[in-house]
Amino acid sequence: MKQFALFAATAVAALSLAGCGDQSGGGAGATRDQIRAVGSSTVYPFATAVAELFVQGNPGMKSPIIESTGTGGGMKLFCAGVGAQHPDIADASRRMKKAEFDQCQSNGVKDIIEIQVGVDGLAFAESKQGPGLKLTPKIVYEALAANPYGKGPNKAQTWKDVDPSLPAIAISVFGPPSTSGTRDSLAELILTKGCETDPAMEELKKKSEDEFKATCTRVREDGKYVDSGENDNLIVQKLGANPNAAGVFGYSFLEENKDTLKDVPINGIEASYETVSTGQYPGARPLYIYVKKAHMQAIRGLQGFLDTFAANWNPDGALTKRGMVAAPEDVRKKSAEVVKSLSVLDGSQLK
């Protein structure tokens, strides 16, 4: 639902929302009549589902604009400022980074509401006709790292080159770009864990955090890893056309395409609702939305949109029917309280 042109036409004359508490005057009270969210391609289908439910429950309200820009791209847009020309919500498949929080603060986005809306799995998948790969973080790291363990450029051409138990087929992995929260999760949950299997990496981390991060998370650029943009459905299509390839995306996309795809287990554990919700699956990760408190009163329907999210994220809710994994009960309870109280994020705990 990319409607930049439509949005620009309605928002071009909008002024700052910094004084949104005063709606009686012209200037600072100016606003728009559509909610706008940007960010994660993984959260995108859930945010669009909430938008549909919101409109159904609020006749006469315009449908929220939901844009799939990737988590990193969404954070840049979100943190650019307060006002009708800036989005109200950032969808994220990882937690906000300290650097992003600081960028928000420097641009006047002072009060940020953080809401965990569910859980997702960083799934690895292949075509139903695929070779039946069985991977570990160590194997994935050694197959995809640009400079495995700092010992020089990656020369592995086949999966068998990485591990003798795997087939002698060319390494080919379709995955998200660097702007994606899914790519960040791949780096944090899989690549770094694989990298850390080498004891020397712990010493490198003590010596230089930057060098450790580059060694453990930088992906090779020789065509073995294929950046497939922010369109996870494109990866699904690519796997159909390339049965020997593997793909990386959110669990919900695997769940939605089980007629054509099969799971690639990590550490012998398949991505499933149960393994993701309990944290057994190595790639389990939280999903968030971030909201500008300064926009809550100025943007009509924003509170209702958050209430609709909260009403549908339970295990038997509409969002789980779309493929989202419900967060544990204590997390849902805490998130529901945040939606009600609109308490703001303390950036001191961010990394």
Coordinates of C-alpha atoms in Angstrom, one line a residue:
M1 CA 0.0 0.0 0.0
K2 CA 2.5 2.5 -1.1
Q3 CA 0.7 5.8 -1.5
F4 CA 3.4 8.4 -1.2
A5 CA 1.9 10.6 -3.9
L6 CA -1.6 10.5 -2.3
F7 CA -0.2 11.2 1.1
A8 CA 2.1 14.0 -0.1
A9 CA -0.9 15.7 -1.7
T10 CA -2.9 15.7 1.5
A11 CA 0.1 16.5 3.8
V12 CA 2.0 19.1 1.8
A13 CA 0.4 22.0 3.7
A14 CA 0.5 20.3 7.1
L15 CA 2.4 22.1 9.9
S16 CA 4.3 20.8 13.0
L17 CA 2.4 18.7 15.5
A18 CA 4.6 19.8 18.3
G19 CA 1.8 21.9 19.6
C20 CA -0.8 19.3 19.0
G21 CA -2.5 19.8 22.3
D22 CA -3.9 23.0 20.9
Q23 CA -6.4 22.0 18.2
S24 CA -8.3 25.3 18.2
G25 CA -5.8 27.4 16.4
G26 CA -4.6 27.1 12.8
G27 CA -0.8 26.6 12.9
A28 CA 0.5 23.9 15.2
G29 CA -2.8 22.1 15.4
A30 CA -2.8 21.2 11.7
T31 CA -2.9 17.4 11.2
R32 CA -4.1 14.8 8.7
D33 CA -6.9 12.3 8.6
Q34 CA -5.0 9.1 7.9
I35 CA -2.7 7.0 10.2
R36 CA 0.7 6.3 8.6
A37 CA 3.0 3.4 9.5
V38 CA 6.3 2.4 7.9
G39 CA 8.9 -0.3 8.5
S40 CA 9.3 -4.0 8.7
S41 CA 8.2 -6.3 5.8
T42 CA 7.7 -9.0 8.4
V43 CA 5.3 -6.9 10.5
Y44 CA 3.7 -5.4 7.3
P45 CA 1.0 -8.2 6.8
F46 CA 0.0 -7.9 10.5
A47 CA -0.2 -4.2 10.4
T48 CA -2.3 -4.3 7.3
A49 CA -4.6 -6.9 8.9
V50 CA -5.0 -4.5 11.9
A51 CA -5.8 -1.6 9.4
E52 CA -8.6 -3.7 7.9
L53 CA -10.1 -4.6 11.2
F54 CA -9.7 -0.9 12.4
V55 CA -11.7 0.3 9.4
Q56 CA -14.3 -2.4 9.8
G57 CA -14.8 -1.3 13.4
N58 CA -14.7 2.4 12.7
P59 CA -17.0 3.2 9.8
G60 CA -16.1 6.5 8.1
M61 CA -12.4 6.3 9.0
K62 CA -9.9 6.3 6.2
S63 CA -7.7 3.2 5.9
P64 CA -4.3 3.6 7.5
I65 CA -1.3 3.9 5.1
I66 CA 1.0 0.9 5.8
E67 CA 4.4 1.0 4.0
S68 CA 6.9 -1.9 3.8
T69 CA 10.3 -0.1 3.9
G70 CA 12.3 -2.5 6.1
T71 CA 12.9 -1.9 9.8
G72 CA 16.0 0.2 9.3
G73 CA 14.4 2.3 6.6
G74 CA 11.3 2.7 8.7
M75 CA 13.3 3.9 11.7
K76 CA 14.9 6.6 9.5
L77 CA 11.6 7.9 8.4
F78 CA 10.1 7.7 11.9
C79 CA 13.0 9.4 13.6
A80 CA 13.1 12.3 11.0
G81 CA 10.8 14.5 13.1
V82 CA 7.4 15.2 14.6
G83 CA 4.6 16.5 12.4
A84 CA 2.0 15.5 9.8
Q85 CA 4.7 15.0 7.2
H86 CA 6.3 12.2 9.3
P87 CA 4.9 8.7 10.1
D88 CA 3.1 8.0 13.3
I89 CA 4.3 4.4 13.7
A90 CA 7.4 2.4 12.9
D91 CA 6.9 -1.4 12.5
A92 CA 10.0 -3.4 13.6
S93 CA 11.2 -7.0 13.5
R94 CA 13.8 -6.2 16.1
R95 CA 14.1 -3.8 19.0
M96 CA 15.0 -0.1 18.3
K97 CA 18.7 0.5 18.4
K98 CA 20.3 3.1 20.8
A99 CA 21.6 5.0 17.8
E100 CA 18.1 5.2 16.3
F101 CA 16.7 6.3 19.6
D102 CA 19.4 9.0 19.8
Q103 CA 18.6 10.1 16.2
C104 CA 14.9 10.4 17.2
Q105 CA 15.8 12.5 20.2
S106 CA 18.0 14.8 18.2
N107 CA 15.2 15.4 15.7
G108 CA 12.6 16.2 18.4
V109 CA 11.0 12.8 18.6
K110 CA 11.2 12.8 22.3
D111 CA 8.4 10.5 23.7
I112 CA 8.4 7.1 22.0
I113 CA 5.9 4.3 22.9
E114 CA 7.3 0.8 22.5
I115 CA 4.8 -2.0 22.1
Q116 CA 5.7 -5.7 21.6
V117 CA 2.9 -7.0 19.4
G118 CA 4.0 -10.6 19.0
V119 CA 6.8 -13.1 18.2
D120 CA 8.3 -14.3 15.0
G121 CA 10.8 -16.9 13.9
L122 CA 13.7 -16.1 11.5
A123 CA 12.8 -19.1 9.2
F124 CA 15.1 -20.9 6.8
A125 CA 13.2 -22.6 4.0
E126 CA 13.6 -24.4 0.7
S127 CA 11.4 -25.6 -2.1
K128 CA 9.4 -28.8 -1.6
Q129 CA 11.7 -30.2 -4.3
G130 CA 14.8 -29.0 -2.3
P131 CA 17.7 -31.1 -1.1
G132 CA 16.6 -31.4 2.5
L133 CA 19.3 -29.2 4.1
K134 CA 19.8 -29.4 7.9
L135 CA 21.7 -26.4 9.2
T136 CA 23.3 -25.0 12.3
P137 CA 24.4 -21.4 13.1
K138 CA 28.0 -22.5 12.6
I139 CA 27.2 -23.9 9.1
V140 CA 25.2 -20.9 8.1
Y141 CA 28.0 -18.6 9.3
E142 CA 30.8 -20.5 7.5
A143 CA 28.7 -20.6 4.3
L144 CA 27.7 -16.9 4.3
A145 CA 30.4 -14.9 6.1
A146 CA 32.5 -12.7 4.0
N147 CA 35.6 -13.4 6.1
P148 CA 35.0 -16.5 8.2
Y149 CA 36.7 -16.2 11.6
G150 CA 38.9 -13.4 10.1
K151 CA 41.0 -15.9 8.1
G152 CA 40.4 -14.5 4.6
P153 CA 37.7 -14.3 1.9
N154 CA 35.1 -17.1 2.0
K155 CA 36.0 -19.7 -0.7
A156 CA 33.3 -22.3 0.0
Q157 CA 31.3 -22.9 -3.2
T158 CA 29.1 -25.8 -2.1
W159 CA 27.4 -26.8 1.1
K160 CA 29.6 -29.9 1.2
D161 CA 32.7 -27.6 1.3
V162 CA 31.3 -26.3 4.6
D163 CA 30.2 -29.6 6.1
P164 CA 30.8 -33.1 4.7
S165 CA 27.3 -34.2 5.8
L166 CA 25.7 -31.7 3.3
P167 CA 25.1 -32.2 -0.4
A168 CA 27.6 -31.0 -3.0
I169 CA 25.3 -28.3 -4.4
A170 CA 26.1 -24.7 -4.8
I171 CA 25.5 -22.4 -1.9
S172 CA 22.6 -20.1 -2.8
V173 CA 20.7 -18.2 -0.2
F174 CA 18.0 -15.6 -0.9
G175 CA 17.6 -13.1 1.9
P176 CA 16.8 -9.6 3.1
P177 CA 18.9 -6.5 2.6
S178 CA 20.9 -4.6 5.2
T179 CA 18.0 -2.2 5.9
S180 CA 15.8 -5.1 7.1
G181 CA 15.2 -6.1 10.7
T182 CA 15.2 -9.7 9.4
R183 CA 18.8 -9.2 8.3
D184 CA 19.7 -7.8 11.7
S185 CA 18.1 -10.8 13.3
L186 CA 20.1 -13.1 10.9
A187 CA 23.2 -11.4 12.1
E188 CA 22.4 -11.5 15.8
L189 CA 20.6 -14.8 16.2
I190 CA 22.4 -17.0 13.7
L191 CA 25.7 -15.5 12.2
T192 CA 27.1 -14.2 15.5
K193 CA 26.2 -17.5 17.3
G194 CA 28.0 -19.4 14.6
C195 CA 31.0 -17.1 14.7
E196 CA 31.3 -17.5 18.4
T197 CA 31.8 -21.3 18.1
D198 CA 35.5 -20.3 17.5
P199 CA 37.1 -19.5 20.9
A200 CA 39.4 -16.9 19.2
M201 CA 36.3 -14.8 18.5
E202 CA 35.8 -14.1 22.2
E203 CA 39.3 -12.6 22.3
L204 CA 38.7 -10.6 19.2
K205 CA 35.5 -9.2 20.9
K206 CA 37.6 -8.1 23.9
K207 CA 40.2 -6.5 21.6
S208 CA 37.8 -4.7 19.2
E209 CA 34.0 -4.8 19.3
D210 CA 33.9 -3.3 15.7
E211 CA 36.3 -5.8 14.3
F212 CA 34.3 -8.6 16.0
K213 CA 31.0 -7.4 14.6
A214 CA 32.5 -7.0 11.0
T215 CA 34.0 -10.5 11.2
C216 CA 30.9 -12.2 12.6
T217 CA 28.1 -10.4 10.7
R218 CA 29.4 -9.2 7.3
V219 CA 27.9 -11.3 4.5
R220 CA 29.8 -12.3 1.4
E221 CA 29.1 -10.4 -1.8
D222 CA 30.1 -12.9 -4.5
G223 CA 26.6 -14.0 -5.3
K224 CA 26.2 -16.8 -2.8
Y225 CA 24.0 -14.6 -0.7
V226 CA 21.4 -12.8 -2.9
D227 CA 19.9 -9.6 -1.5
S228 CA 16.2 -9.9 -2.4
G229 CA 14.9 -6.5 -1.3
E230 CA 12.1 -5.9 1.2
N231 CA 9.7 -8.2 -0.6
D232 CA 9.6 -11.5 1.2
N233 CA 7.1 -12.9 -1.3
L234 CA 9.8 -12.4 -4.0
I235 CA 12.0 -14.9 -2.0
V236 CA 9.2 -17.4 -2.0
Q237 CA 8.9 -17.1 -5.8
K238 CA 12.7 -17.4 -6.2
L239 CA 12.7 -20.6 -4.2
G240 CA 10.1 -22.0 -6.5
A241 CA 12.3 -21.3 -9.5
N242 CA 15.5 -22.4 -7.8
P243 CA 14.9 -25.8 -5.9
N244 CA 18.4 -26.1 -4.7
A245 CA 18.4 -22.6 -3.1
A246 CA 17.5 -21.7 0.5
G247 CA 15.6 -18.6 1.7
V248 CA 15.5 -16.5 4.9
F249 CA 12.4 -14.6 6.0
G250 CA 9.9 -14.4 8.8
Y251 CA 8.1 -17.5 10.0
S252 CA 4.7 -16.3 8.9
F253 CA 5.8 -16.4 5.2
L254 CA 6.9 -20.0 5.6
E255 CA 3.5 -20.8 7.3
E256 CA 1.6 -19.1 4.5
N257 CA 3.5 -21.0 1.8
K258 CA 3.8 -24.5 3.2
D259 CA 2.1 -25.9 0.0
T260 CA 5.3 -25.0 -1.9
L261 CA 8.0 -24.7 0.7
K262 CA 9.4 -26.8 3.5
D263 CA 11.3 -25.8 6.6
V264 CA 15.1 -26.1 6.9
P265 CA 15.7 -27.1 10.6
I266 CA 18.3 -25.2 12.6
N267 CA 20.1 -27.2 15.3
G268 CA 17.6 -30.0 14.5
I269 CA 14.6 -27.8 15.5
E270 CA 12.0 -26.8 12.9
A271 CA 10.3 -23.5 13.0
S272 CA 6.7 -24.0 14.2
Y273 CA 4.2 -22.1 16.3
E274 CA 5.2 -24.0 19.4
T275 CA 9.0 -23.8 19.0
V276 CA 8.9 -20.1 18.2
S277 CA 6.4 -19.2 20.9
T278 CA 8.4 -21.1 23.6
G279 CA 11.8 -19.8 22.4
Q280 CA 13.1 -23.3 21.6
Y281 CA 13.7 -22.3 18.0
P282 CA 17.1 -20.6 17.6
G283 CA 15.7 -17.9 15.3
A284 CA 12.8 -16.7 17.6
R285 CA 12.5 -12.9 17.9
P286 CA 10.1 -10.3 19.2
L287 CA 8.1 -8.0 16.9
Y288 CA 7.4 -4.4 17.8
I289 CA 5.6 -1.2 16.9
Y290 CA 6.9 2.2 17.9
V291 CA 4.5 5.1 18.2
K292 CA 5.0 8.9 18.6
K293 CA 3.2 10.1 21.7
A294 CA 3.1 13.6 20.3
H295 CA 0.9 12.3 17.5
M296 CA -1.6 10.5 19.8
Q297 CA -4.1 13.3 20.1
A298 CA -3.4 15.0 16.8
I299 CA -3.9 12.0 14.5
R300 CA -7.5 10.9 14.6
G301 CA -8.0 7.2 15.3
L302 CA -4.4 6.4 16.4
Q303 CA -5.5 5.2 19.9
G304 CA -8.2 3.1 18.2
F305 CA -5.6 1.5 15.9
L306 CA -3.4 0.5 18.9
D307 CA -6.5 -0.8 20.7
T308 CA -7.3 -2.9 17.6
F309 CA -3.8 -4.4 17.7
A310 CA -4.1 -5.3 21.4
A311 CA -7.6 -6.8 20.8
N312 CA -6.2 -9.2 18.2
W313 CA -2.8 -10.4 19.3
N314 CA -4.0 -13.2 21.6
P315 CA -3.3 -16.9 20.7
D316 CA -6.9 -17.2 19.3
G317 CA -6.9 -13.7 17.8
A318 CA -7.1 -12.6 14.2
L319 CA -3.4 -11.9 13.9
T320 CA -2.4 -15.5 14.8
K321 CA -4.7 -16.6 12.0
R322 CA -2.5 -14.5 9.7
G323 CA 0.6 -16.3 10.9
M324 CA 1.8 -14.2 13.8
V325 CA 2.9 -16.1 16.9
A326 CA 1.4 -14.7 20.1
A327 CA 3.8 -13.4 22.6
P328 CA 3.8 -15.1 26.1
E329 CA 1.0 -14.0 28.4
D330 CA 3.1 -11.8 30.6
V331 CA 4.4 -9.9 27.6
R332 CA 0.9 -9.4 26.2
K333 CA -0.3 -8.1 29.5
K334 CA 2.6 -5.7 29.7
S335 CA 2.0 -4.5 26.2
A336 CA -1.7 -4.0 26.8
E337 CA -0.9 -1.8 29.7
V338 CA 1.4 0.3 27.6
V339 CA -1.4 0.7 25.0
K340 CA -3.6 1.9 27.8
S341 CA -1.2 4.1 29.7
L342 CA 0.9 5.3 26.7
S343 CA 4.1 5.0 28.9
V344 CA 7.2 6.0 27.0
L345 CA 10.4 4.1 26.2
D346 CA 13.5 4.7 28.4
G347 CA 16.4 4.6 25.9
S348 CA 19.0 3.7 28.5
Q349 CA 18.3 -0.1 28.1
L350 CA 18.8 0.0 24.3
K351 CA 21.9 -1.3 22.6

